[in-house]
C-alpha positions as CSV (number, residue, x, y, z in Angstrom):
1,X,-2.5,19.0,-0.3
2,X,-3.9,15.9,-2.0
3,X,-0.4,14.8,-2.9
4,X,0.6,14.9,0.7
5,X,-2.4,12.7,1.6
6,X,-1.4,10.3,-1.2
7,X,2.2,10.2,0.2
8,X,0.9,9.4,3.7
9,X,-1.5,6.7,2.4
10,X,1.3,5.1,0.3
11,X,3.6,5.1,3.4
12,X,0.9,3.4,5.5
13,X,0.2,0.8,2.8
14,X,4.0,0.2,2.5
15,X,4.3,-0.3,6.2
16,X,1.3,-2.7,6.4
17,X,2.9,-4.8,3.6
18,X,6.5,-4.8,4.8
19,X,6.6,-4.8,8.6
20,X,4.4,-7.8,9.2
21,X,6.2,-9.8,6.6
22,X,9.6,-9.1,8.0
23,X,8.4,-9.8,11.6
24,X,6.8,-13.1,10.5
25,X,10.0,-14.4,8.9
26,X,13.1,-12.2,8.5
27,X,14.8,-14.9,6.4
28,X,12.2,-14.2,3.7
29,X,13.9,-10.8,3.3
30,X,17.5,-12.0,3.6
31,X,18.4,-10.4,0.3
32,X,17.6,-7.0,1.8
33,X,20.0,-7.5,4.8
34,X,23.6,-6.3,4.8
35,X,26.0,-8.7,3.1
36,X,27.8,-9.8,6.3
37,X,24.5,-10.8,7.9
38,X,23.5,-12.7,4.8
39,X,26.9,-14.5,4.8
40,X,26.5,-15.4,8.5
41,X,23.0,-16.9,7.8
42,X,24.5,-19.0,4.9
43,X,27.3,-20.1,7.2
44,X,24.8,-21.1,9.9
45,X,22.7,-23.0,7.4
46,X,19.7,-20.7,8.0
47,X,19.4,-19.7,4.3
48,X,20.4,-21.2,1.1
49,X,23.4,-19.5,-0.5
50,X,22.6,-17.7,-3.7
51,X,25.0,-16.9,-6.6
52,X,23.4,-13.5,-7.0
53,X,21.8,-11.3,-4.3
54,X,18.5,-11.4,-6.1
55,X,17.1,-14.4,-7.9
56,X,15.3,-14.2,-11.2
57,X,12.1,-14.7,-9.2
58,X,12.9,-11.8,-6.9
59,X,13.7,-9.5,-9.9
60,X,10.5,-10.6,-11.7
61,X,8.4,-10.0,-8.5
62,X,9.9,-6.5,-8.0
63,X,9.4,-5.7,-11.7
64,X,5.8,-6.7,-11.5
65,X,5.3,-4.7,-8.4
66,X,6.7,-1.6,-10.1
67,X,4.3,-2.1,-13.1
68,X,1.3,-2.5,-10.8
69,X,2.4,0.6,-8.9
70,X,2.7,2.5,-12.1
71,X,-0.8,1.7,-13.1
72,X,-2.2,2.4,-9.7
73,X,-0.3,5.7,-9.5
74,X,-1.6,6.6,-13.0
75,X,-5.2,5.8,-12.1
76,X,-5.2,7.8,-8.9
77,X,-3.3,10.7,-10.3
78,X,-5.6,10.9,-13.3
79,X,-8.9,10.3,-11.5
80,X,-8.3,11.9,-8.1
81,X,-5.8,14.6,-8.9
82,X,-6.9,15.4,-12.4
83,X,-3.4,15.1,-13.7
84,X,-3.6,14.9,-17.5
85,X,0.0,15.6,-18.7
86,X,3.1,13.4,-19.0
87,X,5.2,15.8,-16.8
88,X,2.5,16.2,-14.2
89,X,2.0,12.5,-13.9
90,X,5.8,11.7,-13.8
91,X,6.6,14.4,-11.3
92,X,3.6,13.5,-9.0
93,X,4.4,9.8,-9.1
94,X,8.1,10.5,-8.4
95,X,7.2,12.6,-5.3
96,X,5.1,9.8,-3.9
97,X,7.8,7.2,-4.8
98,X,10.4,9.4,-3.0
99,X,8.3,9.8,0.1
100,X,8.0,6.0,0.4
101,X,11.7,5.4,-0.4
102,X,13.0,7.8,2.2
103,X,10.4,6.8,4.8
104,X,11.7,3.3,4.3
105,X,15.3,4.4,4.6
106,X,15.0,6.7,7.6
107,X,12.1,5.3,9.6
108,X,11.8,1.6,8.7
109,X,15.5,0.9,8.2
110,X,17.5,3.4,10.3
111,X,15.1,3.6,13.2
112,X,13.2,0.3,13.3
113,X,15.5,-2.2,11.6
114,X,18.7,-0.9,13.2
115,X,17.2,-1.0,16.7
116,X,14.6,-3.8,16.8
117,X,15.5,-7.2,18.2
118,X,12.5,-8.6,16.3
119,X,14.2,-8.4,12.9
120,X,17.4,-9.9,14.1
121,X,17.9,-13.4,12.9
122,X,18.9,-16.0,15.6
123,X,22.7,-16.5,15.5
124,X,23.4,-13.0,14.1
125,X,22.0,-10.9,17.0
126,X,25.3,-9.3,18.0
127,X,26.5,-8.3,14.6
128,X,27.4,-4.6,14.2
129,X,25.9,-4.6,10.7
130,X,22.4,-4.3,12.1
131,X,23.3,-0.7,12.9
132,X,24.9,0.1,9.5
133,X,23.0,3.2,8.7
134,X,25.1,4.0,5.6
135,X,24.0,0.6,4.1
136,X,20.4,1.7,4.3
137,X,21.1,5.1,2.9
138,X,23.0,3.6,-0.1
139,X,20.0,1.2,-0.7
140,X,17.7,4.2,-0.7
141,X,19.8,6.0,-3.3
142,X,19.3,2.9,-5.5
143,X,15.5,3.1,-4.7
144,X,15.5,6.7,-5.7
145,X,17.0,5.9,-9.1
146,X,14.6,3.0,-9.6
147,X,11.7,5.4,-9.1
148,X,12.7,7.3,-12.3
149,X,11.5,4.7,-14.8
150,X,8.4,4.0,-12.8
151,X,7.6,7.7,-12.8
152,X,8.2,8.0,-16.5
153,X,5.9,5.0,-17.1
154,X,3.2,6.8,-15.0
155,X,3.7,9.9,-17.1
156,X,3.4,7.9,-20.3
157,X,0.2,6.1,-19.1
158,X,-1.4,9.3,-18.1
159,X,-0.4,10.9,-21.5
160,X,-2.1,8.0,-23.2
161,X,-5.4,8.4,-21.3
């Protein structure tokens, strides 16, 4: 039951971090948009063209967020859940990670992003790619894989406690 509560708390925190940021300035998240929308924004001069989808700064930021999450997951799982084994920590962390990843894909992306005018960038409003559900599912599959090293790190940290 406690893991369910932790999943829900993680989902709420994720929502409070992501949704206001996207609504404030969708262009800050342009690297998370489907490629045709990104290209249209470059063509319109709304965003600076990048050689790669994610800059070094984006990758470092995402990496640091993963490390912070690993330590937070470890602390909560150890102190609140009483998890003391590598496997228990890794599996619990992965369950929480998956709950957020698939919430992001299904609720934030496929329901909110695909149907909200508030995330549409001026000049790209009528693009069919805003409703590309498969794009969001593919991205979530990547997120699902990215959770594995984070979960393993959580297990390692808990094992070292």
